[in-house]
mmCIF file of C-alpha atoms and ligand atoms in Angstrom:
data_model
loop_
_atom_site.group_PDB
_atom_site.id
_atom_site.type_symbol
_atom_site.label_atom_id
_atom_site.label_comp_id
_atom_site.label_asym_id
_atom_site.label_seq_id
_atom_site.Cartn_x
_atom_site.Cartn_y
_atom_site.Cartn_z
ATOM 1 C CA MET A 1 -129.370 181.827 34.476
ATOM 2 C CA SER A 2 -130.922 185.246 34.775
ATOM 3 C CA GLN A 3 -132.541 184.979 38.205
ATOM 4 C CA PRO A 4 -131.013 186.912 41.132
ATOM 5 C CA LEU A 5 -128.561 184.755 43.078
ATOM 6 C CA ASP A 6 -128.222 184.797 46.887
ATOM 7 C CA VAL A 7 -124.519 184.020 46.612
ATOM 8 C CA LEU A 8 -124.140 187.273 44.651
ATOM 9 C CA GLY A 9 -126.298 189.304 47.021
ATOM 10 C CA GLY A 10 -129.338 189.326 44.751
ATOM 11 C CA ILE A 11 -127.769 190.330 41.453
ATOM 12 C CA THR A 12 -127.847 187.993 38.451
ATOM 13 C CA ALA A 13 -124.861 186.048 37.166
ATOM 14 C CA GLU A 14 -124.945 188.132 33.987
ATOM 15 C CA GLN A 15 -124.788 191.358 36.012
ATOM 16 C CA PHE A 16 -121.910 190.000 38.073
ATOM 17 C CA LEU A 17 -119.969 188.914 34.996
ATOM 18 C CA SER A 18 -120.417 192.203 33.187
ATOM 19 C CA GLU A 19 -119.905 194.585 36.134
ATOM 20 C CA TYR A 20 -117.624 192.831 38.630
ATOM 21 C CA TRP A 21 -115.778 189.755 37.277
ATOM 22 C CA GLN A 22 -112.136 190.709 36.654
ATOM 23 C CA LYS A 23 -113.042 194.353 37.297
ATOM 24 C CA LYS A 24 -114.128 195.305 40.799
ATOM 25 C CA PRO A 25 -114.755 193.796 44.237
ATOM 26 C CA LEU A 26 -118.126 192.679 45.548
ATOM 27 C CA LEU A 27 -119.037 192.152 49.190
ATOM 28 C CA VAL A 28 -121.988 189.872 49.946
ATOM 29 C CA ARG A 29 -123.144 189.437 53.526
ATOM 30 C CA ASN A 30 -124.329 185.944 54.435
ATOM 31 C CA ALA A 31 -123.711 184.658 50.909
ATOM 32 C CA LEU A 32 -122.732 181.120 51.911
ATOM 33 C CA PRO A 33 -124.033 180.481 55.455
ATOM 34 C CA GLU A 34 -123.572 176.711 54.955
ATOM 35 C CA ILE A 35 -119.779 177.101 54.986
ATOM 36 C CA ALA A 36 -119.789 177.990 58.672
ATOM 37 C CA HIS A 37 -119.413 174.569 60.259
ATOM 38 C CA ILE A 38 -117.671 172.526 57.615
ATOM 39 C CA LEU A 39 -114.186 172.884 59.117
ATOM 40 C CA GLU A 40 -113.002 174.065 62.517
ATOM 41 C CA PRO A 41 -109.511 175.345 63.353
ATOM 42 C CA ASN A 42 -108.440 171.940 64.720
ATOM 43 C CA ASP A 43 -109.387 170.200 61.467
ATOM 44 C CA VAL A 44 -107.166 172.607 59.556
ATOM 45 C CA MET A 45 -104.257 171.991 61.914
ATOM 46 C CA GLU A 46 -104.708 168.244 61.522
ATOM 47 C CA LEU A 47 -104.888 168.495 57.725
ATOM 48 C CA ALA A 48 -101.737 170.587 57.617
ATOM 49 C CA LEU A 49 -99.799 167.770 59.277
ATOM 50 C CA ASP A 50 -100.853 165.242 56.620
ATOM 51 C CA GLU A 51 -97.707 164.546 54.611
ATOM 52 C CA ASN A 52 -99.522 164.723 51.252
ATOM 53 C CA VAL A 53 -101.081 168.120 51.825
ATOM 54 C CA THR A 54 -99.676 171.321 50.324
ATOM 55 C CA ALA A 55 -99.456 173.865 53.124
ATOM 56 C CA ARG A 56 -97.454 176.890 54.251
ATOM 57 C CA LEU A 57 -96.845 178.211 57.719
ATOM 58 C CA ILE A 58 -96.216 181.950 57.689
ATOM 59 C CA LYS A 59 -94.815 183.673 60.755
ATOM 60 C CA GLN A 60 -94.128 187.287 61.708
ATOM 61 C CA LYS A 61 -91.342 187.992 64.184
ATOM 62 C CA ASP A 62 -92.587 189.165 67.609
ATOM 63 C CA LYS A 63 -89.871 191.822 67.782
ATOM 64 C CA ASP A 64 -90.465 193.090 64.239
ATOM 65 C CA PRO A 65 -93.727 191.967 62.573
ATOM 66 C CA ASN A 66 -92.340 193.281 59.271
ATOM 67 C CA GLN A 67 -89.937 190.335 59.228
ATOM 68 C CA TRP A 68 -91.659 187.282 57.776
ATOM 69 C CA THR A 69 -90.737 183.595 57.468
ATOM 70 C CA VAL A 70 -92.423 180.887 55.429
ATOM 71 C CA LYS A 71 -92.162 177.133 55.992
ATOM 72 C CA ASN A 72 -93.514 175.000 53.148
ATOM 73 C CA SER A 73 -95.032 171.532 53.557
ATOM 74 C CA PRO A 74 -94.459 168.872 54.616
ATOM 75 C CA LEU A 75 -95.135 170.446 57.994
ATOM 76 C CA ILE A 76 -94.418 168.607 61.210
ATOM 77 C CA LYS A 77 -95.513 169.166 64.815
ATOM 78 C CA GLY A 78 -92.173 170.787 65.594
ATOM 79 C CA ASP A 79 -92.993 173.587 63.134
ATOM 80 C CA PHE A 80 -95.787 174.662 65.483
ATOM 81 C CA GLN A 81 -93.652 174.874 68.593
ATOM 82 C CA LYS A 82 -92.400 178.224 69.859
ATOM 83 C CA MET A 83 -94.947 180.081 67.745
ATOM 84 C CA PRO A 84 -94.780 183.877 67.558
ATOM 85 C CA LYS A 85 -97.895 185.920 68.323
ATOM 86 C CA LEU A 86 -98.717 186.427 64.648
ATOM 87 C CA TRP A 87 -98.885 183.543 62.190
ATOM 88 C CA THR A 88 -101.047 182.113 59.424
ATOM 89 C CA LEU A 89 -101.430 178.532 58.301
ATOM 90 C CA LEU A 90 -102.437 178.104 54.659
ATOM 91 C CA VAL A 91 -103.683 174.740 53.392
ATOM 92 C CA GLN A 92 -104.327 174.264 49.659
ATOM 93 C CA ALA A 93 -107.015 172.176 47.981
ATOM 94 C CA VAL A 94 -109.102 171.481 51.079
ATOM 95 C CA ASP A 95 -111.986 170.760 48.709
ATOM 96 C CA HIS A 96 -110.162 167.536 47.785
ATOM 97 C CA TYR A 97 -110.469 166.375 51.384
ATOM 98 C CA ALA A 98 -113.767 167.886 52.549
ATOM 99 C CA PHE A 99 -116.476 166.881 50.084
ATOM 100 C CA ASP A 100 -118.999 169.266 51.691
ATOM 101 C CA LEU A 101 -116.673 172.068 50.703
ATOM 102 C CA ALA A 102 -116.230 170.723 47.161
ATOM 103 C CA GLU A 103 -120.037 170.811 46.867
ATOM 104 C CA LEU A 104 -119.943 174.575 47.444
ATOM 105 C CA TRP A 105 -118.344 175.116 44.030
ATOM 106 C CA LYS A 106 -121.888 174.501 42.788
ATOM 107 C CA LYS A 107 -122.814 177.897 44.222
ATOM 108 C CA PHE A 108 -120.737 179.427 41.409
ATOM 109 C CA PRO A 109 -122.216 177.671 38.357
ATOM 110 C CA PHE A 110 -121.702 180.808 36.281
ATOM 111 C CA ILE A 111 -117.926 180.234 36.155
ATOM 112 C CA PRO A 112 -116.983 177.084 34.236
ATOM 113 C CA GLN A 113 -115.020 174.267 35.806
ATOM 114 C CA TRP A 114 -111.929 174.818 33.693
ATOM 115 C CA ARG A 115 -111.470 178.196 35.407
ATOM 116 C CA ARG A 116 -111.532 176.670 38.891
ATOM 117 C CA ASP A 117 -108.348 176.105 40.789
ATOM 118 C CA ASP A 118 -108.856 174.960 44.352
ATOM 119 C CA ILE A 119 -110.202 176.043 47.728
ATOM 120 C CA MET A 120 -107.474 177.171 50.104
ATOM 121 C CA VAL A 121 -108.103 177.742 53.776
ATOM 122 C CA SER A 122 -106.202 180.152 55.972
ATOM 123 C CA TYR A 123 -106.115 179.796 59.738
ATOM 124 C CA ALA A 124 -104.843 182.647 61.888
ATOM 125 C CA PRO A 125 -105.059 183.864 65.477
ATOM 126 C CA GLN A 126 -106.119 187.439 66.239
ATOM 127 C CA GLY A 127 -103.878 189.848 64.317
ATOM 128 C CA GLY A 128 -102.586 187.168 61.908
ATOM 129 C CA SER A 129 -102.369 187.911 58.175
ATOM 130 C CA VAL A 130 -100.376 187.088 55.048
ATOM 131 C CA GLY A 131 -99.567 190.767 54.540
ATOM 132 C CA LYS A 132 -100.579 193.384 51.986
ATOM 133 C CA HIS A 133 -100.430 191.811 48.539
ATOM 134 C CA PHE A 134 -102.187 191.173 45.264
ATOM 135 C CA ASP A 135 -102.828 187.982 43.301
ATOM 136 C CA PHE A 136 -102.958 187.370 39.569
ATOM 137 C CA TYR A 137 -106.161 185.384 39.844
ATOM 138 C CA ASP A 138 -109.811 185.900 40.779
ATOM 139 C CA VAL A 139 -110.842 184.802 44.228
ATOM 140 C CA PHE A 140 -114.001 184.553 46.312
ATOM 141 C CA LEU A 141 -112.884 184.981 49.926
ATOM 142 C CA VAL A 142 -115.470 183.376 52.179
ATOM 143 C CA GLN A 143 -115.307 183.656 55.935
ATOM 144 C CA GLY A 144 -115.778 180.227 57.550
ATOM 145 C CA TYR A 145 -115.067 180.785 61.239
ATOM 146 C CA GLY A 146 -114.382 183.877 63.336
ATOM 147 C CA HIS A 147 -113.930 187.277 61.732
ATOM 148 C CA ARG A 148 -111.461 188.879 59.351
ATOM 149 C CA ARG A 149 -111.049 192.545 58.512
ATOM 150 C CA TRP A 150 -110.420 193.116 54.800
ATOM 151 C CA GLN A 151 -108.932 196.259 53.366
ATOM 152 C CA LEU A 152 -108.846 196.703 49.597
ATOM 153 C CA GLY A 153 -106.683 199.158 47.722
ATOM 154 C CA GLN A 154 -105.152 200.011 44.367
ATOM 155 C CA MET A 155 -104.889 197.945 41.186
ATOM 156 C CA CYS A 156 -101.425 196.413 40.742
ATOM 157 C CA ASP A 157 -99.708 194.644 37.876
ATOM 158 C CA ALA A 158 -96.518 192.796 36.920
ATOM 159 C CA ASP A 159 -94.544 196.063 37.257
ATOM 160 C CA THR A 160 -95.648 196.730 40.847
ATOM 161 C CA ASP A 161 -92.775 196.790 43.352
ATOM 162 C CA PHE A 162 -92.593 194.496 46.341
ATOM 163 C CA ILE A 163 -90.823 194.942 49.664
ATOM 164 C CA ALA A 164 -87.288 193.630 49.188
ATOM 165 C CA GLY A 165 -85.770 190.823 51.246
ATOM 166 C CA GLN A 166 -88.962 189.061 52.346
ATOM 167 C CA PRO A 167 -90.065 185.518 51.433
ATOM 168 C CA LEU A 168 -93.527 186.815 50.397
ATOM 169 C CA LYS A 169 -94.378 189.293 47.627
ATOM 170 C CA LEU A 170 -95.594 192.070 49.896
ATOM 171 C CA LEU A 171 -96.708 195.595 49.048
ATOM 172 C CA ALA A 172 -95.280 198.472 51.062
ATOM 173 C CA ASP A 173 -98.705 200.086 51.318
ATOM 174 C CA ILE A 174 -102.239 200.024 50.070
ATOM 175 C CA ASP A 175 -104.588 202.945 49.320
ATOM 176 C CA VAL A 176 -107.507 201.769 51.381
ATOM 177 C CA HIS A 177 -110.897 202.420 49.776
ATOM 178 C CA PHE A 178 -112.731 199.491 51.347
ATOM 179 C CA ASP A 179 -112.564 198.423 54.983
ATOM 180 C CA GLU A 180 -115.012 195.801 56.270
ATOM 181 C CA VAL A 181 -115.089 192.961 58.791
ATOM 182 C CA LEU A 182 -116.393 189.669 57.419
ATOM 183 C CA ALA A 183 -118.318 187.201 59.597
ATOM 184 C CA PRO A 184 -119.012 183.503 58.888
ATOM 185 C CA GLY A 185 -120.837 183.104 55.571
ATOM 186 C CA ASP A 186 -119.841 186.531 54.232
ATOM 187 C CA LEU A 187 -118.154 186.628 50.833
ATOM 188 C CA LEU A 188 -115.780 189.082 49.204
ATOM 189 C CA TYR A 189 -114.963 188.786 45.508
ATOM 190 C CA VAL A 190 -111.481 190.166 44.757
ATOM 191 C CA PRO A 191 -110.514 190.602 41.088
ATOM 192 C CA PRO A 192 -106.970 189.889 39.832
ATOM 193 C CA GLY A 193 -104.481 192.648 40.610
ATOM 194 C CA LEU A 194 -106.449 194.323 43.406
ATOM 195 C CA ALA A 195 -104.311 194.984 46.504
ATOM 196 C CA HIS A 196 -105.832 193.340 49.588
ATOM 197 C CA TYR A 197 -104.991 192.905 53.231
ATOM 198 C CA GLY A 198 -106.910 190.597 55.532
ATOM 199 C CA VAL A 199 -106.248 190.623 59.260
ATOM 200 C CA ALA A 200 -107.847 188.139 61.666
ATOM 201 C CA GLU A 201 -110.053 189.897 64.232
ATOM 202 C CA ASP A 202 -110.174 186.736 66.350
ATOM 203 C CA GLU A 203 -109.247 183.073 65.724
ATOM 204 C CA CYS A 204 -110.405 182.735 62.160
ATOM 205 C CA LEU A 205 -110.695 180.548 59.072
ATOM 206 C CA THR A 206 -111.038 182.112 55.633
ATOM 207 C CA PHE A 207 -111.706 180.045 52.521
ATOM 208 C CA SER A 208 -110.328 181.223 49.166
ATOM 209 C CA PHE A 209 -112.237 179.849 46.189
ATOM 210 C CA GLY A 210 -109.440 180.437 43.706
ATOM 211 C CA PHE A 211 -109.562 180.440 39.930
ATOM 212 C CA ARG A 212 -106.940 179.804 37.308
ATOM 213 C CA MET A 213 -106.306 180.712 33.713
ATOM 214 C CA PRO A 214 -103.622 179.198 31.494
ATOM 215 C CA ASN A 215 -100.728 181.402 30.413
ATOM 216 C CA VAL A 216 -99.263 181.488 26.917
ATOM 217 C CA THR A 217 -95.900 180.024 27.980
ATOM 218 C CA ASP A 218 -97.508 176.947 29.511
ATOM 219 C CA MET A 219 -99.764 176.487 26.483
ATOM 220 C CA MET A 220 -96.803 176.810 24.101
ATOM 221 C CA ASP A 221 -94.780 174.348 26.178
ATOM 222 C CA ARG A 222 -97.614 171.884 25.917
ATOM 223 C CA VAL A 223 -97.985 172.453 22.182
ATOM 224 C CA CYS A 224 -94.248 171.702 21.788
ATOM 225 C CA ASP A 225 -94.604 168.516 23.833
ATOM 226 C CA LYS A 226 -97.479 167.355 21.660
ATOM 227 C CA PHE A 227 -95.584 168.081 18.421
ATOM 228 C CA SER A 228 -92.498 166.328 19.715
ATOM 229 C CA GLU A 229 -94.553 163.126 19.986
ATOM 230 C CA ASN A 230 -94.828 163.197 16.172
ATOM 231 C CA GLN A 231 -91.711 161.374 14.924
ATOM 232 C CA SER A 232 -92.098 162.543 11.315
ATOM 233 C CA LEU A 233 -91.588 166.142 12.423
ATOM 234 C CA LYS A 234 -88.124 165.169 13.644
ATOM 235 C CA ASN A 235 -86.947 164.567 10.054
ATOM 236 C CA PRO A 236 -84.949 167.421 8.490
ATOM 237 C CA LEU A 237 -87.005 169.571 6.140
ATOM 238 C CA ILE A 238 -86.438 169.359 2.397
ATOM 239 C CA ASP A 239 -84.170 172.119 1.076
ATOM 240 C CA ILE A 240 -86.546 173.245 -1.659
ATOM 241 C CA ILE A 241 -85.345 176.844 -1.540
ATOM 242 C CA ARG A 242 -81.789 176.157 -2.725
ATOM 243 C CA ASP A 243 -82.033 177.565 -6.234
ATOM 244 C CA GLN A 244 -79.523 180.383 -5.806
ATOM 245 C CA VAL A 245 -76.080 180.766 -4.310
ATOM 246 C CA SER A 246 -76.128 183.103 -1.318
ATOM 247 C CA ARG A 247 -73.426 184.544 0.941
ATOM 248 C CA ALA A 248 -71.914 181.913 3.187
ATOM 249 C CA GLY A 249 -72.707 183.663 6.464
ATOM 250 C CA GLU A 250 -76.261 184.684 5.618
ATOM 251 C CA VAL A 251 -79.626 183.052 6.155
ATOM 252 C CA THR A 252 -81.680 184.782 3.473
ATOM 253 C CA GLU A 253 -85.087 186.286 4.025
ATOM 254 C CA ASN A 254 -86.580 183.598 1.797
ATOM 255 C CA GLU A 255 -84.932 180.844 3.754
ATOM 256 C CA LEU A 256 -86.151 182.218 7.049
ATOM 257 C CA ALA A 257 -89.635 182.707 5.629
ATOM 258 C CA TYR A 258 -89.705 179.080 4.445
ATOM 259 C CA LEU A 259 -88.646 177.757 7.863
ATOM 260 C CA LYS A 260 -91.187 179.918 9.699
ATOM 261 C CA ALA A 261 -93.916 178.874 7.269
ATOM 262 C CA GLU A 262 -93.216 175.219 8.067
ATOM 263 C CA ILE A 263 -93.791 175.904 11.763
ATOM 264 C CA LEU A 264 -96.914 177.944 11.130
ATOM 265 C CA THR A 265 -98.351 175.225 8.888
ATOM 266 C CA GLN A 266 -98.053 172.796 11.780
ATOM 267 C CA LEU A 267 -99.655 175.287 14.129
ATOM 268 C CA GLN A 268 -102.753 175.257 11.921
ATOM 269 C CA ASN A 269 -103.267 171.679 13.056
ATOM 270 C CA SER A 270 -106.084 172.322 15.452
ATOM 271 C CA ILE A 271 -106.325 168.672 16.557
ATOM 272 C CA VAL A 272 -102.856 168.936 18.123
ATOM 273 C CA LEU A 273 -103.508 172.436 19.436
ATOM 274 C CA ASP A 274 -106.851 171.517 20.993
ATOM 275 C CA ASP A 275 -105.300 168.446 22.559
ATOM 276 C CA ALA A 276 -102.427 170.510 23.977
ATOM 277 C CA ILE A 277 -104.677 173.172 25.486
ATOM 278 C CA MET A 278 -107.331 170.792 26.787
ATOM 279 C CA SER A 279 -104.680 168.493 28.293
ATOM 280 C CA LEU A 280 -103.138 171.426 30.102
ATOM 281 C CA MET A 281 -106.450 172.740 31.395
ATOM 282 C CA SER A 282 -107.620 169.338 32.573
ATOM 283 C CA GLU A 283 -104.404 168.741 34.481
ATOM 284 C CA SER A 284 -104.821 168.228 38.208
ATOM 285 C CA LYS A 285 -102.702 170.646 40.217
ATOM 286 C CA TYR A 286 -102.469 168.171 43.094
ATOM 287 C CA PRO A 287 -102.351 164.737 41.431
ATOM 288 C CA GLU A 288 -101.159 163.273 44.738
ATOM 289 C CA ASN A 289 -104.650 164.031 46.090
ATOM 290 C CA ILE A 290 -106.265 161.672 43.585
ATOM 291 C CA PRO A 291 -107.032 158.571 45.648
ATOM 292 C CA GLU A 292 -106.188 155.032 44.636
ATOM 293 C CA ALA A 293 -109.483 153.468 43.501
ATOM 294 C CA GLU A 294 -110.836 150.130 44.596
ATOM 295 C CA GLU A 295 -110.975 147.901 41.516
ATOM 296 C CA ILE A 296 -114.573 147.733 40.262
ATOM 297 C CA GLY A 297 -115.762 145.657 37.316
ATOM 298 C CA THR A 298 -118.814 145.926 35.075
ATOM 299 C CA GLY A 299 -120.487 143.048 36.959
ATOM 300 C CA ASP A 300 -120.058 144.867 40.281
ATOM 301 C CA LEU A 301 -121.673 147.928 38.737
ATOM 302 C CA GLU A 302 -124.651 145.946 37.490
ATOM 303 C CA GLU A 303 -125.097 144.451 40.932
ATOM 304 C CA ALA A 304 -125.109 147.911 42.453
ATOM 305 C CA PHE A 305 -127.894 149.145 40.124
ATOM 306 C CA ASP A 306 -130.759 150.812 41.975
ATOM 307 C CA GLN A 307 -129.043 150.483 45.349
ATOM 308 C CA GLY A 308 -128.936 154.228 45.750
ATOM 309 C CA TYR A 309 -125.475 155.073 44.355
ATOM 310 C CA LEU A 310 -124.658 158.293 42.559
ATOM 311 C CA ILE A 311 -121.787 158.746 40.124
ATOM 312 C CA GLN A 312 -119.913 162.008 40.331
ATOM 313 C CA LEU A 313 -116.573 163.586 39.629
ATOM 314 C CA GLU A 314 -113.811 162.749 42.107
ATOM 315 C CA PRO A 315 -113.075 166.207 43.624
ATOM 316 C CA ALA A 316 -109.302 165.961 43.090
ATOM 317 C CA SER A 317 -109.756 165.005 39.414
ATOM 318 C CA ARG A 318 -110.505 167.290 36.493
ATOM 319 C CA LEU A 319 -112.820 166.358 33.644
ATOM 320 C CA LEU A 320 -113.493 168.711 30.732
ATOM 321 C CA TYR A 321 -115.033 168.370 27.307
ATOM 322 C CA SER A 322 -115.188 170.286 24.086
ATOM 323 C CA ASP A 323 -118.096 170.014 21.704
ATOM 324 C CA GLN A 324 -117.028 170.689 18.140
ATOM 325 C CA ASP A 325 -119.050 169.956 15.012
ATOM 326 C CA ASP A 326 -121.338 167.760 17.104
ATOM 327 C CA GLN A 327 -118.456 165.655 18.329
ATOM 328 C CA VAL A 328 -117.892 165.701 22.067
ATOM 329 C CA LEU A 329 -114.302 165.019 23.128
ATOM 330 C CA PHE A 330 -113.224 164.538 26.744
ATOM 331 C CA TRP A 331 -110.022 165.172 28.654
ATOM 332 C CA ALA A 332 -109.347 164.116 32.227
ATOM 333 C CA ASN A 333 -106.373 164.710 34.481
ATOM 334 C CA GLY A 334 -104.163 165.936 31.646
ATOM 335 C CA GLU A 335 -105.037 163.345 28.986
ATOM 336 C CA ALA A 336 -107.573 162.801 26.235
ATOM 337 C CA ILE A 337 -110.004 160.023 27.103
ATOM 338 C CA CYS A 338 -111.967 157.981 24.644
ATOM 339 C CA ILE A 339 -115.481 156.903 25.590
ATOM 340 C CA SER A 340 -118.486 155.446 23.793
ATOM 341 C CA GLU A 341 -121.152 157.619 22.240
ATOM 342 C CA GLN A 342 -123.745 156.087 24.578
ATOM 343 C CA PHE A 343 -121.896 157.266 27.656
ATOM 344 C CA THR A 344 -121.229 160.761 26.303
ATOM 345 C CA PRO A 345 -124.397 162.550 27.549
ATOM 346 C CA PHE A 346 -123.958 161.058 31.029
ATOM 347 C CA LEU A 347 -120.290 162.029 31.214
ATOM 348 C CA GLN A 348 -121.134 165.543 30.023
ATOM 349 C CA GLN A 349 -123.594 165.878 32.894
ATOM 350 C CA ILE A 350 -120.940 164.721 35.354
ATOM 351 C CA ALA A 351 -118.343 167.125 33.921
ATOM 352 C CA ASP A 352 -120.956 169.878 34.317
ATOM 353 C CA GLY A 353 -120.981 169.112 38.051
ATOM 354 C CA GLN A 354 -124.142 167.015 38.271
ATOM 355 C CA SER A 355 -124.399 163.505 39.616
ATOM 356 C CA VAL A 356 -125.866 160.601 37.690
ATOM 357 C CA ALA A 357 -127.789 157.770 39.360
ATOM 358 C CA LEU A 358 -126.309 154.299 38.991
ATOM 359 C CA ASN A 359 -129.378 152.547 37.656
ATOM 360 C CA GLN A 360 -130.884 150.651 34.722
ATOM 361 C CA ASN A 361 -130.433 153.685 32.455
ATOM 362 C CA LEU A 362 -126.775 152.677 32.311
ATOM 363 C CA ALA A 363 -127.468 149.034 31.446
ATOM 364 C CA ASP A 364 -125.326 148.935 28.338
ATOM 365 C CA GLU A 365 -122.089 147.010 27.972
ATOM 366 C CA GLU A 366 -120.094 149.898 26.533
ATOM 367 C CA ILE A 367 -121.362 152.352 29.132
ATOM 368 C CA LEU A 368 -120.464 149.979 31.940
ATOM 369 C CA GLU A 369 -116.985 149.423 30.530
ATOM 370 C CA ASP A 370 -116.365 153.167 30.248
ATOM 371 C CA LEU A 371 -117.736 153.708 33.708
ATOM 372 C CA SER A 372 -115.600 151.018 35.306
ATOM 373 C CA LEU A 373 -112.496 152.402 33.566
ATOM 374 C CA LEU A 374 -113.121 155.954 34.798
ATOM 375 C CA LEU A 375 -113.942 154.743 38.321
ATOM 376 C CA ASN A 376 -110.775 152.634 38.403
ATOM 377 C CA GLU A 377 -108.740 155.660 37.399
ATOM 378 C CA SER A 378 -110.417 157.763 40.120
ATOM 379 C CA ILE A 379 -111.724 160.242 37.570
ATOM 380 C CA LEU A 380 -115.227 159.393 38.797
ATOM 381 C CA MET A 381 -116.430 158.158 42.152
ATOM 382 C CA LEU A 382 -119.506 156.414 43.504
ATOM 383 C CA ILE A 383 -121.250 157.848 46.510
ATOM 384 C CA PRO A 384 -124.118 156.299 48.403
ATOM 385 C CA THR A 385 -127.175 158.536 48.619
ATOM 386 C CA GLU A 386 -128.513 159.286 52.062
ATOM 387 C CA GLN A 387 -131.604 157.220 52.670
HETATM 388 C C1 SIN B 1 -105.945 184.762 53.654
HETATM 389 O O1 SIN B 1 -106.999 184.137 53.718
HETATM 390 O O2 SIN B 1 -105.450 185.275 54.660
HETATM 391 C C2 SIN B 1 -105.219 184.918 52.385
HETATM 392 C C3 SIN B 1 -106.068 184.842 51.192
HETATM 393 C C4 SIN B 1 -105.646 185.829 50.137
HETATM 394 O O3 SIN B 1 -105.222 186.907 50.458
HETATM 395 O O4 SIN B 1 -105.769 185.573 48.929
HETATM 396 CO CO1 CO B 2 -104.592 187.158 48.226
#
C-alpha cells in the first residue's frame, strides 16, 4: 500500500499514518468528488424523520445564538416548525441507509474495519454550526453539498473546560491556526482532541467518517460478563491460606495476595479475553439498523449460482476476525460465529470489505449452510451486479 493516494492528496497511507493520524490535521481538496451527489438536503430531512434513525436537531436562539437547544430522535415534523435562523440537523449512520456512501469507506483501506464507527451527516443553513468543540475520536470531514468554513485550534483533553449550562460540550474559544472553506469533495482529517468549528457558508451537508476505539472500562465490563457465564467461577474459593490465626478485623497481606492471584490467573485465560474484546469490537452501534432478512435456503443459493449476485457485508452489521496460530476465528454483531474451514477464506475476504461472487466456487454443502445462516442473520447480503 505504498502508492500515493488521491484521497490523501497524493501522500502514501504510510506517510499519513506516521505523520498525521492521531497527530495533526490534513486538508485534501477534491479528495472524494464522488460524494457530491449521493445525498441532497431533502434526503437528509426525510431520513431524520424515520423513527428508527438516530438524529439530533440543534438550534441556536435568534435573540442569543450562544443559547443552544438539542432535540434527540425520534424527530417529528413538528420539531421543524418555527425554526430559528441557525440550526443543524445531525443524522448518524447514514452509511447504513445509503449503500453508495457505505462504499466510500473503501477509500480508507489503510484504517481497519474495527476502527470504523459510522458516517454522520450534518445539514445546516447558512451560518449553522454545532459550535466550537473537540471530539475524542478521529474523523474525516468530507463536504458533500454546499460549503463549510472550518477553523481548527488548540489540542484539548479530558481536563478541558466547557461552557457551563449548555446541552452541548462547547469550548469558550479556539486559537485559530487553520481557516479554510471546504467545497463538495474536499476532505479535512481532524485528529482526536483538536478543537474545531465548522460554520455553513450556504445550505450545506458535511459527512463525518467517524472512527471508534474501545475504552478500558467497556472492555473490562465485557470481560466480567464473559467470566460470569462460567458457573464454576461462582463457587467460593478454597481457604488454603488458613494456617495461622490472625486478628479478627484484618485481612492479611497473604490473604489479599491469594485472592488477587486467583483473579489474575483467570485473566491469563486469553480465550475468554479475546472473546470479550472481539465481541465488544464487533458490536453494532445501531443494531436497529440491521434489516430483517428474507429467509434463504441452501437450495435457493444453488439456484442463484452464476446469475450475477455478489455476497458482501450488510453495511449495518460488523464482521471481524482474528488469525491466531493459523486458526481464523470470526465475530459478528457482538458474538463469536462458528463457520466451516472451507468458507473461511471467502468470509475473510468479505470481512476485509471485498465482495465474493455467488458462483460454482461455493458449491460445497458446508459453505452453503454457513452462507445461508449468515444471510438469514443479515450479517451478509446478496446484491445483484449491474449488467
Ligand atoms: C458538523 O458537521 O457540523 C459537525 C461535525 C463535527 O464537528 O465533528
Ligand atoms: Co466534531
